[in-house]
Structure formats: structure tokens, C-alpha cells
Amino acid sequence: MFEVVIGLEVHVQLNTKSKLFCSCPTSFNHKQNTNTCPTCMALPGALPVLNKEVVHKSIMLGTAIDATINKVSIFDRKSYFYPDSPSAYQITQLYTPIVEHGELEIELEDGTKKTIRVNRAHIEADAGKNIHDGDISKVDLNRAGTPLLEIVSEPDMSNEFEVIAYLKKLHSIIRYLDIGDANMQEGSFRVDVNVSIRPKGDKKLYTRVEIKNINSFKFIQKAIQLEVTRQSEAWEDGVYEQEIAQETRLFDQVKVETRSMRGKEEAADYRYFPEPDLLKCVVTDAMMEKYSKIPELPDAKRDRFVKEYKMSEYNAGVITSSVEMAHFFETMMSEQGVTAKTAITWLTVELPSRLSGETNITNSLVNAKKLGFLVKRIDDKTISGKAAKEVLDYLMENDVAIDSVIEKLGLKQVTDMGAIEAICEEIINANPEKVAQYQGGKEKLFGFFVGQVMKASKGSASPQAVNEVLKAKLG
Ligand SMILES: [Zn+2]
């Protein structure tokens, strides 16, 4: 009976070396208030200078979402007083953002596609951080002035699944473009969710409630469910007008609830006006030319993998779900003689099952080149799949050459038919009774002979070759 209307604001921290308007480094693991200067501490007389890299990265994002990139965009002051913002205003872009009218296509659970419009993406400066320590609060300005790109969607989503699909899409685009690390836990991909409800079929937009402070996809889903329930219950109880106000609510992940944080300000409350200390932001043709050539995006890569490597849509989806995995796979495939089928198994099953804790595919001792070489050794039948597992176990802890490990562990597969025939003959001669029984119809004994041969070869014989030779010899 109700329809849910959801729009998202995503703050993406851009991974530039220096801050938006000064040359202070953007790295955070420094002593408090050391990555600061007169500009980002807002000392009187200090003037901002726009970091070009931020403009370049904005062009890349705009290109990736098929948006208009404004040749001229303008910075505005948004006035508000918080301890972590020493200037008492934030520099942002209200009236003319750098990126406008984009779109993202998402895939719904039933496989159909839906286009979510992106209203805008604008450049703004991040605030510092308040640190609460018992009775006192401290301010750390290391983060003040870090560049953000705020990406604002239209209210085109109607449930939490669409929201998650949109966010995952946006997240992976940012990672593929390498314009930010988009780490939700560390706050470099911050999501504010605007939720309202309306009777089905109604076109009017009702009071929207903003939920902040949600740092995982799981909690975003939960927060939306809670808010939709709260609003529809108020409607059904006839107290919608009284209870649902335009406000900002905070998601409490411990109590799993949302609660009122403050009334939502209207734009007028911020007394926006054009920033007098900065020139207009101009995107030149040369910049457009250079930065609109973006790397291959996840969807295109997925389609190409399906075609080029004849893999299933599912596998292609898994491998392109993260840029790291996609690059890992492509590096593996650059090794001569590697088949995609074996590479997929070892990349998506064998390697991940051996990773734990802080170790992942980007910092594992077994890198893409190594895993590719190991797969090559399986594909060229130097070792069996079973032996390769042993080699991989060893490589997870020892940085050594693969061929030397195969040698050292004695895992080289014997494919020399002469050698295998000799072992088979030896086993047959040593077990005349079993041979007679087998030839008398006890076919189950075949397994016994295979086992004996494998044992005699210390597991190195190719099982396929052993089967063939035994079948021929035993008749
Ligand atoms: Zn600074």
C-alpha cells in the first residue's frame, strides 16, 4: 500500500596526495594537527588554491556515469559553525557543480535493469575530526580540507536492494577508476540515505528523513527497513504529520535503531554565497581530452571476460566484482599456456581458502604471477591438481621459485609411459592371485592395482596414464 522513495548522497574521499586547497598531505596516520597549514586551519589571510588533481578525478567520475561535465563550475561557501571546521564555513559547490545529470544502471534481483539518475557530483572540502576523551573534547585538523566528491542521486530507488545495487556499482566504479579507496569502515565512502514513503500511485514527495552515520551495506539495509517501518506505522496510526519531520537521524549500530540528531536544515539556513577567495573552476579541452579516457569499467570487463575467455556470466561477475581480483586474473592469464578454467578455480577457490586475517590477494606472498605460473604447471601436466595444492600450501609461507618447490617436494608428475609401464608390471607380477581374481570377474580389484601403482610411484604418476596402462595389461 506504501511506496518507498529513496535518494542517496555519497561522500567519496578522493585519493589525491595533497588536500583540496593547500599542499598539506592527505595521509592520516600522523600525529594530530601536524598535517596542517594556515589555509586548512583557516588562519586569517590564508588563501585557498584549487588542487588540479581533484578536477581531473571529477572528470573521470563524470565520464564513467555518462554525465555532463561543466566547463565552468563555481565554489560556494556553506556557513555552519562546528568545532571541527575552523573557518565556520565549508567550501562546496551548490549552484554550479562540476558534474551534473549522470546515470547508473543497476541490475535488480530478477535480472532486469534499472537506471538510477545521478543529479550531480560536486567538489567540497572535508571537516576535521572531534575526538571525545572523557570530559574533554579535542579537535584534530589533519583531515580538514581533504577533497570530497559528493555524489547525489535522484530519489529513484524504491527498496533497500536497489540501494545496495547502486552503492556497490558506484563503489566498484570508484575503485576501477582509482580515484578513491572507498573504504566504508575508514570513512572514505560515506553514505547518507534519504527516505520517504507515499501511498502507492501517489506522485507527490512527502517528508524525507535523512539517515547518517551508516558504515556498512548491512547496516544501510537495516536502517532503511527501520525507517520505512517507523514512517508507515505513523501513517497507519494517523500520526504521520506529528511524528515524521524533516530531520537528520543517526543510525546507532549497537542498539540497531535510528534516532533524531537534529532538524534538517533548509538551504537558506546555510547562507550560501559564492566563495570570494577562489576563481571559477575551469575544465579545459585538453583536460577533457586527457581525463575522459578512463580505464575499462566493471560491466565492460565482465562482458569481455565472458566473450574472450568463454567463462560463465557468474564467474565473470565474481572475478570483476573487485578491481584487484580482475587485475589478478588478467595477470595470471598473461602467463603462456594458462587456461581460464583452471585459473578461475585457483583464483576463486584455492587461493582464497588459504587467506586469513589481514592477508588478501593484494598482499599475499603468492601474487598473480606466481599463481599464474602454478596454474601453468597444472595445465602442462607437470604436476597434478592434488600436488599443486601442496605446492600452494608451501608457497603461502615461503617465497621461492615454483619449479624448485616441485622438485624439492618430489611432486613432478610422471607422464613417461615407459616408467609407468614398468611400475605397473612390477605390481602385476607381485600379485598373481589378485590378477587371477580380477580376470575371473572381480572387477572391483582394479582400484587395488591403481592404488598400488600410485603408492609405488609416491603419488607422482599421472592417474590417467596409470588407468590406461593397467587396463591394457590386465585385459
Ligand atoms: Zn593545509
Coordinates of C-alpha atoms and ligand atoms in Angstrom, one line a residue:
M1 CA 0.0 0.0 0.0
F2 CA 3.0 2.3 0.5
E3 CA 5.7 3.0 -2.0
V4 CA 9.2 3.8 -0.7
V5 CA 11.2 6.6 -2.2
I6 CA 15.0 6.7 -1.6
G7 CA 17.7 9.0 -2.7
L8 CA 21.4 8.8 -1.7
E9 CA 24.2 11.2 -1.0
V10 CA 27.6 9.6 -1.1
H11 CA 30.7 11.4 0.0
V12 CA 33.8 9.9 -1.6
Q13 CA 37.1 10.9 -0.4
L14 CA 39.4 11.4 -3.4
N15 CA 42.9 9.8 -3.1
T16 CA 44.9 12.9 -4.0
K17 CA 48.3 13.3 -2.5
S18 CA 47.6 16.8 -1.1
K19 CA 44.5 18.5 0.2
L20 CA 41.9 20.3 -1.8
F21 CA 43.1 23.9 -1.3
C22 CA 46.6 23.6 0.2
S23 CA 49.7 21.4 -0.2
C24 CA 49.3 19.5 3.1
P25 CA 49.4 15.7 2.7
T26 CA 46.2 13.8 2.9
S27 CA 47.6 10.8 4.8
F28 CA 46.0 10.3 8.2
N29 CA 48.3 8.2 10.3
H30 CA 50.2 11.2 11.6
K31 CA 50.3 12.9 15.0
Q32 CA 47.2 15.1 15.4
N33 CA 47.3 18.5 13.9
T34 CA 50.6 18.0 12.1
N35 CA 49.3 17.8 8.5
T36 CA 48.0 21.4 8.7
C37 CA 48.9 24.9 7.5
P38 CA 47.4 28.4 7.7
T39 CA 44.9 27.6 4.9
C40 CA 43.4 24.4 6.3
M41 CA 43.5 25.8 9.8
A42 CA 41.6 28.9 8.4
L43 CA 44.0 31.4 9.8
P44 CA 43.2 35.0 8.7
G45 CA 44.7 36.0 5.4
A46 CA 45.5 32.5 4.2
L47 CA 44.1 31.9 0.7
P48 CA 42.9 28.6 -0.9
V49 CA 44.4 27.3 -4.2
L50 CA 42.5 24.6 -6.1
N51 CA 44.2 21.2 -6.4
K52 CA 44.1 20.3 -10.1
E53 CA 44.1 16.6 -9.4
V54 CA 40.7 16.9 -7.8
V55 CA 39.3 18.3 -11.1
H56 CA 40.9 15.5 -13.1
K57 CA 39.3 12.9 -10.9
S58 CA 36.0 14.6 -11.0
I59 CA 36.1 14.5 -14.9
M60 CA 36.8 10.7 -14.7
L61 CA 33.9 10.1 -12.4
G62 CA 31.6 12.2 -14.6
T63 CA 32.7 10.3 -17.7
A64 CA 32.1 7.0 -16.0
I65 CA 28.5 7.9 -15.2
D66 CA 27.7 9.5 -18.6
A67 CA 27.2 12.9 -17.0
T68 CA 27.6 16.4 -18.2
I69 CA 30.9 17.9 -17.1
N70 CA 30.5 21.6 -16.7
K71 CA 33.3 23.6 -18.4
V72 CA 32.9 26.2 -15.7
S73 CA 31.8 25.4 -12.1
I74 CA 31.7 27.6 -9.1
F75 CA 32.6 27.3 -5.4
D76 CA 30.3 28.4 -2.7
R77 CA 30.6 29.0 1.0
K78 CA 28.2 27.0 3.2
S79 CA 28.1 28.6 6.6
Y80 CA 27.9 26.5 9.7
F81 CA 29.7 26.5 13.0
Y82 CA 31.2 23.3 14.2
P83 CA 34.4 22.9 16.3
D84 CA 36.0 20.7 13.6
S85 CA 35.6 23.4 10.9
P86 CA 37.7 26.4 12.0
S87 CA 36.6 28.7 9.1
A88 CA 32.9 28.3 10.2
Y89 CA 32.1 27.5 6.6
Q90 CA 32.7 24.7 4.2
I91 CA 33.8 25.4 0.6
T92 CA 31.5 23.4 -1.7
Q93 CA 29.6 23.8 -5.0
L94 CA 25.9 24.5 -4.7
Y95 CA 24.7 26.3 -7.7
T96 CA 27.0 25.1 -10.5
P97 CA 28.6 21.7 -9.6
I98 CA 31.4 20.3 -11.8
V99 CA 29.3 17.2 -12.7
E100 CA 25.6 17.0 -13.5
H101 CA 22.9 14.8 -15.0
G102 CA 24.6 11.4 -14.9
E103 CA 23.2 7.9 -14.5
L104 CA 24.0 4.5 -13.3
E105 CA 22.4 1.3 -14.5
I106 CA 21.8 -1.3 -11.8
E107 CA 20.8 -4.9 -12.1
L108 CA 17.8 -6.0 -10.0
E109 CA 17.4 -9.3 -8.3
D110 CA 15.3 -10.7 -11.1
G111 CA 18.0 -9.8 -13.6
T112 CA 16.2 -6.8 -15.1
K113 CA 18.0 -3.4 -15.3
K114 CA 17.0 -0.1 -13.9
T115 CA 18.5 3.3 -14.5
I116 CA 19.2 5.5 -11.5
R117 CA 19.7 9.1 -12.3
V118 CA 22.5 11.0 -10.7
N119 CA 21.6 14.6 -10.1
R120 CA 25.1 15.9 -9.5
A121 CA 28.6 15.4 -8.2
H122 CA 30.3 18.3 -6.6
I123 CA 33.6 19.1 -5.1
E124 CA 33.9 20.0 -1.4
A125 CA 36.3 20.1 1.5
D126 CA 36.1 17.7 4.4
A127 CA 36.0 18.9 8.0
G128 CA 38.4 17.9 10.8
K129 CA 37.6 15.4 13.5
N130 CA 36.4 15.8 17.0
I131 CA 37.9 13.4 19.5
H132 CA 35.9 12.9 22.7
D133 CA 38.0 11.9 25.6
G134 CA 36.1 11.6 28.9
D135 CA 35.1 15.1 29.9
I136 CA 37.0 16.9 27.3
S137 CA 36.8 17.1 23.5
K138 CA 39.7 17.7 21.2
V139 CA 39.9 18.7 17.6
D140 CA 42.3 17.2 15.1
L141 CA 42.5 19.1 11.8
N142 CA 44.6 16.6 9.9
R143 CA 41.6 15.7 7.8
A144 CA 40.3 19.3 7.4
G145 CA 40.5 20.3 3.7
T146 CA 40.7 16.7 2.4
P147 CA 38.9 16.6 -1.0
L148 CA 35.5 15.0 -1.3
L149 CA 33.2 14.4 -4.2
E150 CA 29.6 14.3 -3.1
I151 CA 27.6 12.2 -5.5
V152 CA 23.8 12.9 -5.2
S153 CA 21.3 10.6 -6.8
E154 CA 17.7 11.4 -7.7
P155 CA 15.1 9.7 -5.5
D156 CA 14.8 6.8 -7.9
M157 CA 15.3 3.9 -5.7
S158 CA 12.3 2.1 -4.1
N159 CA 13.8 -0.5 -1.8
E160 CA 17.0 -1.4 0.0
F161 CA 18.1 -3.9 -2.6
E162 CA 18.2 -1.2 -5.3
V163 CA 20.1 1.0 -2.8
I164 CA 22.7 -1.7 -2.3
A165 CA 23.0 -2.4 -6.0
Y166 CA 23.5 1.3 -6.7
L167 CA 26.1 1.7 -3.9
K168 CA 28.0 -1.4 -5.0
K169 CA 28.1 -0.2 -8.6
L170 CA 29.3 3.2 -7.6
H171 CA 31.8 1.8 -5.2
S172 CA 33.3 -0.5 -7.8
I173 CA 33.5 2.3 -10.4
I174 CA 35.5 4.4 -7.9
R175 CA 37.9 1.5 -7.3
Y176 CA 38.2 0.8 -11.1
L177 CA 38.9 4.5 -11.8
D178 CA 41.3 4.5 -8.8
I179 CA 40.1 7.9 -7.7
G180 CA 39.5 6.9 -4.1
D181 CA 40.0 3.8 -1.9
A182 CA 36.2 3.9 -1.0
N183 CA 36.8 2.2 2.3
M184 CA 33.5 2.4 4.2
Q185 CA 34.9 1.5 7.6
E186 CA 37.5 4.2 7.4
G187 CA 35.0 6.8 6.2
S188 CA 36.3 7.3 2.7
F189 CA 32.9 6.2 1.2
R190 CA 30.2 7.8 3.4
V191 CA 26.5 7.2 2.7
D192 CA 23.6 9.4 3.7
V193 CA 20.2 7.9 3.0
N194 CA 17.1 10.0 2.3
V195 CA 13.9 8.0 2.9
S196 CA 10.2 8.9 2.5
I197 CA 7.0 6.9 1.8
R198 CA 3.8 7.7 -0.1
P199 CA 0.6 5.8 -0.9
K200 CA 1.1 3.6 -4.0
G201 CA 0.4 5.6 -7.2
D202 CA 0.8 9.0 -5.5
K203 CA 3.3 11.2 -7.3
K204 CA 3.8 13.7 -4.5
L205 CA 7.0 13.5 -2.5
Y206 CA 6.4 13.5 1.3
T207 CA 8.6 14.4 4.2
R208 CA 12.0 12.9 3.7
V209 CA 14.2 11.8 6.6
E210 CA 17.9 11.7 6.3
I211 CA 19.9 8.9 8.0
K212 CA 23.6 9.4 8.6
N213 CA 26.4 7.5 10.1
I214 CA 26.0 4.1 8.4
N215 CA 29.2 2.4 7.6
S216 CA 28.3 -0.9 6.1
F217 CA 26.0 -2.2 3.4
K218 CA 24.4 -4.5 6.0
F219 CA 23.5 -1.5 8.3
I220 CA 22.3 0.6 5.4
Q221 CA 19.7 -2.2 4.6
K222 CA 18.8 -2.3 8.3
A223 CA 18.4 1.4 8.7
I224 CA 16.1 1.6 5.6
Q225 CA 13.9 -1.2 6.9
L226 CA 13.7 0.5 10.3
E227 CA 12.8 3.9 8.9
V228 CA 10.2 2.6 6.4
T229 CA 8.5 0.7 9.3
R230 CA 8.6 3.9 11.5
Q231 CA 7.1 6.1 8.8
S232 CA 4.4 3.6 7.6
E233 CA 3.3 2.8 11.2
A234 CA 3.0 6.6 11.9
W235 CA 0.9 6.9 8.7
E236 CA -1.4 4.0 9.6
D237 CA -1.8 5.3 13.2
G238 CA -2.9 8.6 11.8
V239 CA 0.1 10.5 13.4
Y240 CA 2.3 10.9 10.3
E241 CA 2.1 14.7 10.3
Q242 CA 3.0 14.9 14.0
E243 CA 5.7 12.3 14.1
I244 CA 7.5 12.4 10.8
A245 CA 9.5 15.6 10.5
Q246 CA 12.2 16.6 8.0
E247 CA 15.2 15.8 10.1
T248 CA 18.5 14.1 10.3
R249 CA 18.6 10.8 12.1
L250 CA 21.6 8.9 13.4
F251 CA 21.9 5.2 12.9
D252 CA 23.1 3.5 16.1
Q253 CA 24.7 0.2 15.2
V254 CA 24.9 -1.0 18.7
K255 CA 21.2 -0.5 19.6
V256 CA 20.2 -1.1 16.0
E257 CA 17.9 1.9 15.9
T258 CA 17.7 5.3 14.3
R259 CA 17.2 8.4 16.5
S260 CA 16.8 12.1 15.9
M261 CA 20.0 14.0 15.6
R262 CA 18.9 17.4 14.5
G263 CA 16.2 19.1 12.4
K264 CA 17.2 19.1 8.8
E265 CA 18.4 22.5 7.7
E266 CA 17.0 24.1 4.6
A267 CA 19.5 25.5 2.1
A268 CA 18.6 29.0 3.4
D269 CA 19.9 28.1 6.8
Y270 CA 23.4 27.8 5.4
R271 CA 23.5 31.3 3.9
Y272 CA 25.3 30.0 0.8
F273 CA 27.2 32.6 -1.3
P274 CA 29.9 32.4 -4.0
E275 CA 33.4 31.8 -2.5
P276 CA 35.2 35.1 -3.0
D277 CA 38.7 33.7 -2.5
L278 CA 38.6 31.3 -5.4
L279 CA 38.4 31.6 -9.2
K280 CA 35.9 29.8 -11.2
C281 CA 36.9 26.2 -11.8
V282 CA 37.6 25.8 -15.5
V283 CA 37.8 22.5 -17.3
T284 CA 39.9 23.0 -20.4
D285 CA 39.5 21.0 -23.6
A286 CA 43.0 19.5 -23.0
M287 CA 41.9 18.3 -19.6
M288 CA 38.7 16.8 -21.0
E289 CA 40.6 15.1 -23.7
K290 CA 43.1 13.5 -21.3
Y291 CA 40.9 12.6 -18.3
S292 CA 37.8 11.4 -20.1
K293 CA 39.9 8.4 -21.4
I294 CA 39.0 6.2 -18.4
P295 CA 40.0 2.6 -17.7
E296 CA 37.7 -0.3 -18.6
L297 CA 34.8 -0.3 -16.1
P298 CA 33.4 -3.4 -14.4
D299 CA 30.4 -4.1 -16.7
A300 CA 32.5 -3.8 -19.9
K301 CA 35.2 -6.0 -18.3
R302 CA 32.6 -8.6 -17.3
D303 CA 31.2 -8.8 -20.9
R304 CA 34.7 -9.0 -22.3
F305 CA 35.7 -11.9 -20.0
V306 CA 32.6 -13.8 -21.0
K307 CA 33.5 -13.4 -24.7
E308 CA 37.2 -13.7 -24.6
Y309 CA 37.7 -16.4 -22.0
K310 CA 34.4 -18.3 -22.6
M311 CA 33.6 -18.1 -18.9
S312 CA 30.1 -18.1 -17.4
E313 CA 28.3 -14.8 -16.6
Y314 CA 28.5 -15.9 -13.0
N315 CA 32.3 -16.4 -12.9
A316 CA 32.9 -13.2 -14.8
G317 CA 30.7 -11.4 -12.2
V318 CA 32.7 -12.9 -9.4
I319 CA 36.1 -12.0 -10.9
T320 CA 35.2 -8.5 -11.9
S321 CA 33.4 -7.7 -8.6
S322 CA 36.7 -6.2 -7.4
V323 CA 39.3 -4.4 -9.5
E324 CA 42.0 -6.2 -7.6
M325 CA 40.6 -9.6 -8.5
A326 CA 40.1 -8.6 -12.1
H327 CA 43.7 -7.4 -12.4
F328 CA 44.9 -10.5 -10.6
F329 CA 43.1 -12.7 -13.1
E330 CA 44.4 -10.8 -16.1
T331 CA 48.0 -11.1 -14.8
M332 CA 47.5 -14.8 -14.4
M333 CA 46.3 -15.1 -17.9
S334 CA 49.3 -13.3 -19.3
E335 CA 51.4 -16.4 -18.5
Q336 CA 51.7 -18.5 -21.6
G337 CA 49.7 -21.8 -21.5
V338 CA 47.3 -20.9 -18.7
T339 CA 43.7 -21.9 -19.3
A340 CA 41.0 -19.7 -18.0
K341 CA 39.1 -22.7 -16.5
T342 CA 42.0 -23.7 -14.2
A343 CA 42.9 -20.1 -13.4
I344 CA 39.3 -19.4 -12.2
T345 CA 39.3 -22.3 -9.8
W346 CA 42.7 -21.4 -8.3
L347 CA 41.8 -17.7 -8.1
T348 CA 38.3 -18.1 -6.7
V349 CA 38.6 -21.3 -4.6
E350 CA 42.1 -22.5 -3.8
L351 CA 43.9 -19.2 -3.1
P352 CA 41.0 -17.5 -1.0
S353 CA 40.7 -20.6 1.1
R354 CA 44.3 -20.1 2.2
L355 CA 44.0 -16.4 3.0
S356 CA 43.1 -15.3 6.5
G357 CA 43.2 -12.3 8.8
E358 CA 44.9 -9.3 7.2
T359 CA 46.1 -11.2 4.2
N360 CA 44.3 -10.8 1.0
I361 CA 45.1 -11.2 -2.7
T362 CA 46.9 -7.9 -2.8
N363 CA 49.4 -8.7 -0.1
S364 CA 49.6 -12.4 -0.3
L365 CA 53.0 -13.9 -0.7
V366 CA 51.5 -15.8 -3.7
N367 CA 51.0 -13.0 -6.2
A368 CA 49.2 -13.1 -9.6
K369 CA 52.4 -14.0 -11.5
K370 CA 53.1 -16.9 -9.1
L371 CA 49.6 -18.3 -9.1
G372 CA 49.6 -18.0 -12.9
F373 CA 52.8 -20.0 -13.1
L374 CA 51.4 -22.6 -10.8
V375 CA 48.3 -23.0 -12.9
K376 CA 50.6 -23.3 -16.0
R377 CA 52.3 -26.2 -14.3
I378 CA 49.0 -27.9 -13.8
D379 CA 47.8 -27.2 -17.3
D380 CA 51.0 -28.5 -18.9
K381 CA 50.7 -31.6 -16.7
T382 CA 54.0 -31.1 -14.8
I383 CA 52.0 -31.7 -11.6
S384 CA 48.6 -32.9 -10.7
G385 CA 45.9 -30.7 -9.2
K386 CA 46.4 -32.6 -5.9
A387 CA 50.1 -32.0 -5.9
A388 CA 49.6 -28.3 -6.8
K389 CA 47.6 -27.9 -3.5
E390 CA 50.7 -29.0 -1.7
V391 CA 52.9 -26.6 -3.6
L392 CA 50.5 -23.7 -2.9
D393 CA 50.5 -24.5 0.8
Y394 CA 54.2 -24.3 0.7
L395 CA 54.3 -21.1 -1.3
M396 CA 51.9 -19.4 1.1
E397 CA 54.7 -19.4 3.6
N398 CA 57.9 -19.5 1.5
D399 CA 59.0 -17.0 -1.1
V400 CA 60.7 -19.5 -3.5
A401 CA 60.5 -20.4 -7.2
I402 CA 57.7 -22.8 -8.0
D403 CA 59.8 -25.3 -10.1
S404 CA 62.2 -25.7 -7.2
V405 CA 59.4 -26.4 -4.8
I406 CA 58.0 -29.1 -7.2
E407 CA 61.5 -30.6 -7.3
K408 CA 62.1 -30.3 -3.6
L409 CA 58.7 -31.9 -2.6
G410 CA 59.2 -34.6 -5.3
L411 CA 55.8 -33.8 -6.9
K412 CA 56.7 -33.9 -10.5
Q413 CA 54.1 -36.0 -12.3
V414 CA 55.5 -39.0 -14.1
T415 CA 54.0 -38.9 -17.6
D416 CA 56.7 -41.0 -19.1
M417 CA 54.8 -44.1 -20.3
G418 CA 57.9 -46.3 -20.1
A419 CA 58.4 -45.6 -16.4
I420 CA 54.7 -46.1 -15.6
E421 CA 54.5 -49.4 -17.5
A422 CA 57.5 -50.7 -15.6
I423 CA 55.8 -49.9 -12.3
C424 CA 52.5 -51.5 -13.4
E425 CA 54.3 -54.6 -14.5
E426 CA 56.1 -54.9 -11.1
I427 CA 52.8 -54.6 -9.3
I428 CA 51.1 -57.2 -11.5
N429 CA 53.9 -59.7 -11.1
A430 CA 53.9 -59.3 -7.4
N431 CA 50.1 -60.1 -7.1
P432 CA 49.3 -63.1 -9.2
E433 CA 46.4 -64.1 -7.1
K434 CA 44.7 -60.7 -7.3
V435 CA 45.3 -60.8 -11.1
A436 CA 43.5 -64.1 -11.4
Q437 CA 40.6 -62.9 -9.2
Y438 CA 40.3 -59.7 -11.3
Q439 CA 40.4 -61.6 -14.5
G440 CA 37.8 -64.0 -13.1
G441 CA 35.3 -61.2 -12.8
K442 CA 36.1 -59.4 -9.6
E443 CA 36.3 -56.0 -11.3
K444 CA 36.4 -54.1 -8.0
L445 CA 40.1 -55.1 -7.7
F446 CA 41.0 -52.6 -10.4
G447 CA 41.1 -49.9 -7.8
F448 CA 43.6 -52.0 -5.7
F449 CA 46.0 -52.1 -8.7
V450 CA 45.7 -48.3 -9.3
G451 CA 46.3 -47.7 -5.6
Q452 CA 49.4 -49.9 -5.5
V453 CA 50.9 -48.2 -8.6
M454 CA 50.2 -44.8 -7.2
K455 CA 51.8 -45.8 -3.9
A456 CA 54.9 -47.2 -5.7
S457 CA 55.3 -44.0 -7.6
K458 CA 54.9 -42.0 -4.4
G459 CA 51.8 -40.3 -6.0
S460 CA 53.7 -38.8 -8.8
A461 CA 52.3 -41.0 -11.6
S462 CA 49.6 -39.4 -13.8
P463 CA 46.4 -41.3 -12.7
Q464 CA 45.1 -41.1 -16.2
A465 CA 48.2 -42.8 -17.6
V466 CA 48.1 -45.5 -14.9
N467 CA 44.5 -46.3 -15.7
E468 CA 45.2 -46.7 -19.3
V469 CA 48.3 -48.9 -18.8
L470 CA 46.6 -51.1 -16.3
K471 CA 43.5 -51.6 -18.4
A472 CA 45.7 -52.7 -21.3
K473 CA 47.8 -55.0 -19.3
L474 CA 45.1 -56.7 -17.2
G475 CA 42.8 -57.2 -20.2
Ligands
ZN1 ZN 46.9 22.8 4.8

